[in-house]
């Protein structure tokens, strides 16, 4: 419990982590609130009328946009130790590195979940408020709320863990963050649009798949029929978490701490 | 017979083709202050990093209290270490930085206040570390080292960057700790300062041990600086 308490203090004492929570919430709220305005004016062009359940689901689905910040949070928790030299104090206090990294992975998972719950929860409320201003807006599908909750929980935990693993492998914090953002903003969406058979196995496709959306909007490069079933997507994403966690622990055991 | 607190046995650390530590065999006696001296790049910091488990030895071993550092139960309560003035999160206050360490070692927050008072940082404990002077960071590092009230202190260049007042403060601080019967292994370039502070000396050059003994045995009537220059071939930096 000592290590968890220490890692928790690192998490809550650093203002940058609170900044990430605020940024994740703002981005998610913005994504959710803007979408009904776009669909209301141009939805027909995309084959998504705001009256349809699919369109309303797509509005709320943007509530999980904060997962990008969960990975950055994980990177900051680990690579920040090397950037500021606090890894020395950390590993002097607890020289059993596997235990330190295991606790850091646990805190990153908890932090990722909390970040996703808060940002997704607030953006869902914002989405409800935004949609209530459109008389023609339909209703969301019955399972949307629970699916979103599951996607936010598993997505937040796994991406937090992946962030710690990246921070262990790429100790340069800036390089780790920039590389992850390029991957999540550019490579993942491109693969999803151009090579959906490959993209559906990657984090963005898996998290979206957990929402069980039924949307076919080729103009947006978005067709959920090619995605994995929600349960399979959750298992694959958790598998990513296990592989990256093992990678983080084994890497930290081998390398010297500067 | 004097108890041995720290023992290096044929320690080797190789970085690619460069051998930073070369079959170092030496012992540090309990309850004494030992100066760990050598020119820049002699391998002092690498040796200390191997000792506390941050670097893995290529060959040989380094033991504290008869065990590898990583095998000590709650090592912060046995060994306090200052490796450099980094190691603190700049955006956290001095007190928050120590509370993070204290939590990991199961040490109470009241002890954090105690050690901050011992290094005279109570008034600055709420300031972010990025606003600390180098001297304040060194004192915070020392506070971290004594957090667990350890019997052994390992200090790597603790006087680096300190002004004369800071060095005088450090001298008194170390003397007070030594009077409590602690073992202190301190590396330093401040040879005149070491002469007045240490009981024993270890001198290394190019990673290998070149002198070991009490300060009287090593200096043989000369100053520590003269003995050091003679032993290291005048490579004092």
CSV table of N, CA, C and O in Angstrom, one decimal, chain A residues 70-80 82 100-109 157-173 176-177 180 239-255:
chain,number,residue,atom,x,y,z
A,70,UNK,N,-5.5,10.2,-21.5
A,70,UNK,CA,-5.2,9.1,-20.6
A,70,UNK,C,-3.8,8.5,-20.9
A,70,UNK,O,-3.0,8.2,-20.0
A,71,UNK,N,-3.5,8.4,-22.2
A,71,UNK,CA,-2.2,7.9,-22.6
A,71,UNK,C,-1.1,8.9,-22.2
A,71,UNK,O,0.0,8.6,-21.7
A,72,UNK,N,-1.4,10.2,-22.4
A,72,UNK,CA,-0.4,11.3,-22.0
A,72,UNK,C,-0.2,11.2,-20.5
A,72,UNK,O,0.9,11.4,-20.0
A,73,UNK,N,-1.3,11.0,-19.7
A,73,UNK,CA,-1.1,11.0,-18.3
A,73,UNK,C,-0.2,9.8,-17.9
A,73,UNK,O,0.7,10.0,-17.0
A,74,UNK,N,-0.4,8.7,-18.5
A,74,UNK,CA,0.5,7.5,-18.3
A,74,UNK,C,1.9,7.8,-18.6
A,74,UNK,O,2.9,7.5,-17.8
A,75,UNK,N,2.2,8.5,-19.7
A,75,UNK,CA,3.5,8.9,-20.1
A,75,UNK,C,4.1,9.8,-19.1
A,75,UNK,O,5.3,9.6,-18.7
A,76,UNK,N,3.4,10.8,-18.7
A,76,UNK,CA,3.9,11.8,-17.7
A,76,UNK,C,4.3,11.1,-16.4
A,76,UNK,O,5.3,11.4,-15.8
A,77,UNK,N,3.5,10.1,-16.0
A,77,UNK,CA,3.7,9.4,-14.7
A,77,UNK,C,5.1,8.7,-14.8
A,77,UNK,O,5.8,8.7,-13.8
A,78,UNK,N,5.4,8.1,-15.9
A,78,UNK,CA,6.6,7.3,-16.0
A,78,UNK,C,7.8,8.1,-16.6
A,78,UNK,O,8.8,8.3,-15.9
A,79,UNK,N,7.6,8.7,-17.8
A,79,UNK,CA,8.7,9.4,-18.4
A,79,UNK,C,9.1,10.7,-17.6
A,79,UNK,O,10.3,11.1,-17.6
A,80,UNK,N,8.1,11.2,-16.9
A,80,UNK,CA,8.4,12.4,-16.0
A,80,UNK,C,9.4,12.0,-14.9
A,80,UNK,O,10.2,12.9,-14.5
A,82,UNK,N,12.0,10.2,-15.3
A,82,UNK,CA,13.3,10.2,-15.9
A,82,UNK,C,13.7,11.7,-16.3
A,82,UNK,O,14.8,12.1,-16.2
A,100,UNK,N,7.6,-1.3,-8.2
A,100,UNK,CA,7.4,0.1,-8.4
A,100,UNK,C,6.6,0.3,-9.7
A,100,UNK,O,5.6,1.0,-9.7
A,101,UNK,N,7.0,-0.4,-10.8
A,101,UNK,CA,6.3,-0.2,-12.0
A,101,UNK,C,4.9,-0.8,-12.0
A,101,UNK,O,4.0,-0.2,-12.5
A,102,UNK,N,4.8,-1.9,-11.3
A,102,UNK,CA,3.4,-2.5,-11.1
A,102,UNK,C,2.5,-1.5,-10.4
A,102,UNK,O,1.3,-1.4,-10.8
A,103,UNK,N,3.0,-0.9,-9.4
A,103,UNK,CA,2.1,0.1,-8.7
A,103,UNK,C,1.8,1.3,-9.6
A,103,UNK,O,0.8,1.9,-9.5
A,104,UNK,N,2.9,1.7,-10.4
A,104,UNK,CA,2.7,2.9,-11.3
A,104,UNK,C,1.6,2.5,-12.3
A,104,UNK,O,0.8,3.3,-12.7
A,105,UNK,N,1.7,1.3,-12.8
A,105,UNK,CA,0.7,0.8,-13.8
A,105,UNK,C,-0.7,0.9,-13.2
A,105,UNK,O,-1.7,1.3,-13.8
A,106,UNK,N,-0.8,0.5,-11.9
A,106,UNK,CA,-2.1,0.4,-11.2
A,106,UNK,C,-2.7,1.9,-11.1
A,106,UNK,O,-3.8,2.1,-11.4
A,107,UNK,N,-1.8,2.8,-10.7
A,107,UNK,CA,-2.2,4.2,-10.5
A,107,UNK,C,-2.6,4.8,-11.9
A,107,UNK,O,-3.6,5.5,-12.0
A,108,UNK,N,-1.8,4.4,-12.9
A,108,UNK,CA,-2.1,5.0,-14.3
A,108,UNK,C,-3.4,4.4,-14.7
A,108,UNK,O,-4.2,5.2,-15.4
A,109,UNK,N,-3.7,3.2,-14.4
A,109,UNK,CA,-5.0,2.6,-14.8
A,109,UNK,C,-6.2,3.3,-14.1
A,109,UNK,O,-7.2,3.7,-14.7
A,157,UNK,N,-8.3,2.8,-18.6
A,157,UNK,CA,-7.3,2.0,-17.8
A,157,UNK,C,-6.2,1.5,-18.8
A,157,UNK,O,-5.0,1.6,-18.5
A,158,UNK,N,-6.6,0.9,-19.9
A,158,UNK,CA,-5.6,0.4,-20.8
A,158,UNK,C,-4.7,1.5,-21.4
A,158,UNK,O,-3.5,1.3,-21.5
A,159,UNK,N,-5.3,2.6,-21.8
A,159,UNK,CA,-4.4,3.6,-22.4
A,159,UNK,C,-3.5,4.2,-21.3
A,159,UNK,O,-2.4,4.6,-21.6
A,160,UNK,N,-3.9,4.3,-20.1
A,160,UNK,CA,-3.1,4.8,-19.0
A,160,UNK,C,-1.9,3.8,-18.9
A,160,UNK,O,-0.7,4.2,-18.7
A,161,UNK,N,-2.2,2.5,-18.9
A,161,UNK,CA,-1.1,1.5,-18.8
A,161,UNK,C,-0.2,1.6,-20.0
A,161,UNK,O,1.1,1.5,-19.9
A,162,UNK,N,-0.7,1.7,-21.2
A,162,UNK,CA,0.1,1.9,-22.4
A,162,UNK,C,1.0,3.1,-22.3
A,162,UNK,O,2.2,3.1,-22.7
A,163,UNK,N,0.5,4.2,-21.7
A,163,UNK,CA,1.3,5.4,-21.5
A,163,UNK,C,2.5,5.1,-20.6
A,163,UNK,O,3.6,5.6,-20.9
A,164,UNK,N,2.3,4.4,-19.5
A,164,UNK,CA,3.4,4.1,-18.6
A,164,UNK,C,4.4,3.3,-19.4
A,164,UNK,O,5.6,3.5,-19.3
A,165,UNK,N,3.9,2.3,-20.2
A,165,UNK,CA,4.9,1.4,-20.9
A,165,UNK,C,5.7,2.2,-21.9
A,165,UNK,O,6.9,2.1,-22.0
A,166,UNK,N,5.0,3.2,-22.6
A,166,UNK,CA,5.7,4.0,-23.6
A,166,UNK,C,6.7,4.9,-22.8
A,166,UNK,O,7.9,5.0,-23.3
A,167,UNK,N,6.3,5.4,-21.7
A,167,UNK,CA,7.3,6.2,-20.8
A,167,UNK,C,8.5,5.4,-20.3
A,167,UNK,O,9.5,6.0,-20.1
A,168,UNK,N,8.3,4.1,-20.2
A,168,UNK,CA,9.4,3.3,-19.8
A,168,UNK,C,10.3,3.0,-20.9
A,168,UNK,O,11.6,3.0,-20.8
A,169,UNK,N,9.7,2.8,-22.1
A,169,UNK,CA,10.5,2.4,-23.3
A,169,UNK,C,11.2,3.7,-23.9
A,169,UNK,O,12.4,3.6,-24.3
A,170,UNK,N,10.4,4.8,-24.0
A,170,UNK,CA,11.0,6.0,-24.6
A,170,UNK,C,11.1,7.0,-23.4
A,170,UNK,O,10.1,7.7,-23.1
A,171,UNK,N,12.3,7.1,-22.8
A,171,UNK,CA,12.4,7.9,-21.6
A,171,UNK,C,12.3,9.4,-21.9
A,171,UNK,O,12.2,10.2,-20.9
A,172,UNK,N,12.5,9.8,-23.2
A,172,UNK,CA,12.4,11.2,-23.5
A,172,UNK,C,10.9,11.6,-23.5
A,172,UNK,O,10.2,11.2,-24.4
A,173,UNK,N,10.5,12.3,-22.5
A,173,UNK,CA,9.0,12.6,-22.3
A,173,UNK,C,8.4,13.3,-23.5
A,173,UNK,O,7.3,12.8,-24.0
A,176,UNK,N,8.0,10.9,-26.4
A,176,UNK,CA,7.0,9.9,-26.1
A,176,UNK,C,5.6,10.5,-26.4
A,176,UNK,O,4.7,9.8,-27.0
A,177,UNK,N,5.4,11.7,-25.9
A,177,UNK,CA,4.1,12.4,-26.1
A,177,UNK,C,3.8,12.7,-27.5
A,177,UNK,O,2.7,12.3,-28.1
A,180,UNK,N,3.1,9.5,-29.5
A,180,UNK,CA,1.8,9.0,-29.2
A,180,UNK,C,0.7,9.8,-29.9
A,180,UNK,O,-0.3,9.2,-30.4
A,239,UNK,N,-6.0,-7.2,-23.7
A,239,UNK,CA,-4.8,-7.9,-24.1
A,239,UNK,C,-3.6,-7.0,-24.4
A,239,UNK,O,-2.5,-7.2,-23.9
A,240,UNK,N,-3.9,-5.8,-25.1
A,240,UNK,CA,-2.9,-4.8,-25.2
A,240,UNK,C,-2.4,-4.3,-23.9
A,240,UNK,O,-1.2,-4.2,-23.7
A,241,UNK,N,-3.3,-4.1,-22.9
A,241,UNK,CA,-2.9,-3.7,-21.6
A,241,UNK,C,-1.9,-4.6,-21.0
A,241,UNK,O,-0.9,-4.2,-20.4
A,242,UNK,N,-2.3,-5.9,-21.0
A,242,UNK,CA,-1.4,-7.0,-20.4
A,242,UNK,C,0.0,-7.0,-21.1
A,242,UNK,O,1.0,-7.0,-20.4
A,243,UNK,N,0.0,-6.9,-22.4
A,243,UNK,CA,1.3,-7.0,-23.1
A,243,UNK,C,2.1,-5.8,-22.8
A,243,UNK,O,3.3,-5.9,-22.5
A,244,UNK,N,1.5,-4.6,-22.8
A,244,UNK,CA,2.3,-3.4,-22.5
A,244,UNK,C,2.7,-3.3,-21.0
A,244,UNK,O,3.8,-2.8,-20.7
A,245,UNK,N,1.9,-3.8,-20.1
A,245,UNK,CA,2.3,-3.9,-18.7
A,245,UNK,C,3.5,-4.8,-18.5
A,245,UNK,O,4.5,-4.4,-17.8
A,246,UNK,N,3.5,-5.9,-19.2
A,246,UNK,CA,4.6,-6.9,-19.1
A,246,UNK,C,5.9,-6.2,-19.7
A,246,UNK,O,7.0,-6.3,-19.1
A,247,UNK,N,5.7,-5.5,-20.8
A,247,UNK,CA,6.8,-4.8,-21.4
A,247,UNK,C,7.4,-3.8,-20.5
A,247,UNK,O,8.6,-3.7,-20.4
A,248,UNK,N,6.5,-3.0,-19.8
A,248,UNK,CA,7.0,-2.0,-18.9
A,248,UNK,C,7.8,-2.5,-17.8
A,248,UNK,O,8.9,-2.0,-17.4
A,249,UNK,N,7.3,-3.6,-17.2
A,249,UNK,CA,8.0,-4.2,-16.0
A,249,UNK,C,9.3,-4.8,-16.5
A,249,UNK,O,10.4,-4.6,-15.8
A,250,UNK,N,9.4,-5.6,-17.5
A,250,UNK,CA,10.6,-6.2,-17.9
A,250,UNK,C,11.6,-5.2,-18.4
A,250,UNK,O,12.8,-5.3,-18.1
A,251,UNK,N,11.2,-4.1,-19.1
A,251,UNK,CA,12.1,-3.1,-19.5
A,251,UNK,C,12.8,-2.4,-18.3
A,251,UNK,O,14.0,-2.1,-18.2
A,252,UNK,N,11.9,-2.0,-17.3
A,252,UNK,CA,12.4,-1.3,-16.1
A,252,UNK,C,13.4,-2.1,-15.3
A,252,UNK,O,14.3,-1.6,-14.6
A,253,UNK,N,13.3,-3.4,-15.4
A,253,UNK,CA,14.2,-4.3,-14.6
A,253,UNK,C,15.6,-4.3,-15.2
A,253,UNK,O,16.6,-4.4,-14.5
A,254,UNK,N,15.7,-4.1,-16.5
A,254,UNK,CA,17.0,-4.3,-17.1
A,254,UNK,C,17.9,-3.1,-17.2
A,254,UNK,O,19.1,-3.2,-17.1
A,255,UNK,N,17.3,-1.9,-17.3
A,255,UNK,CA,18.1,-0.7,-17.7
A,255,UNK,C,18.6,0.0,-16.4
A,255,UNK,O,18.0,0.0,-15.4
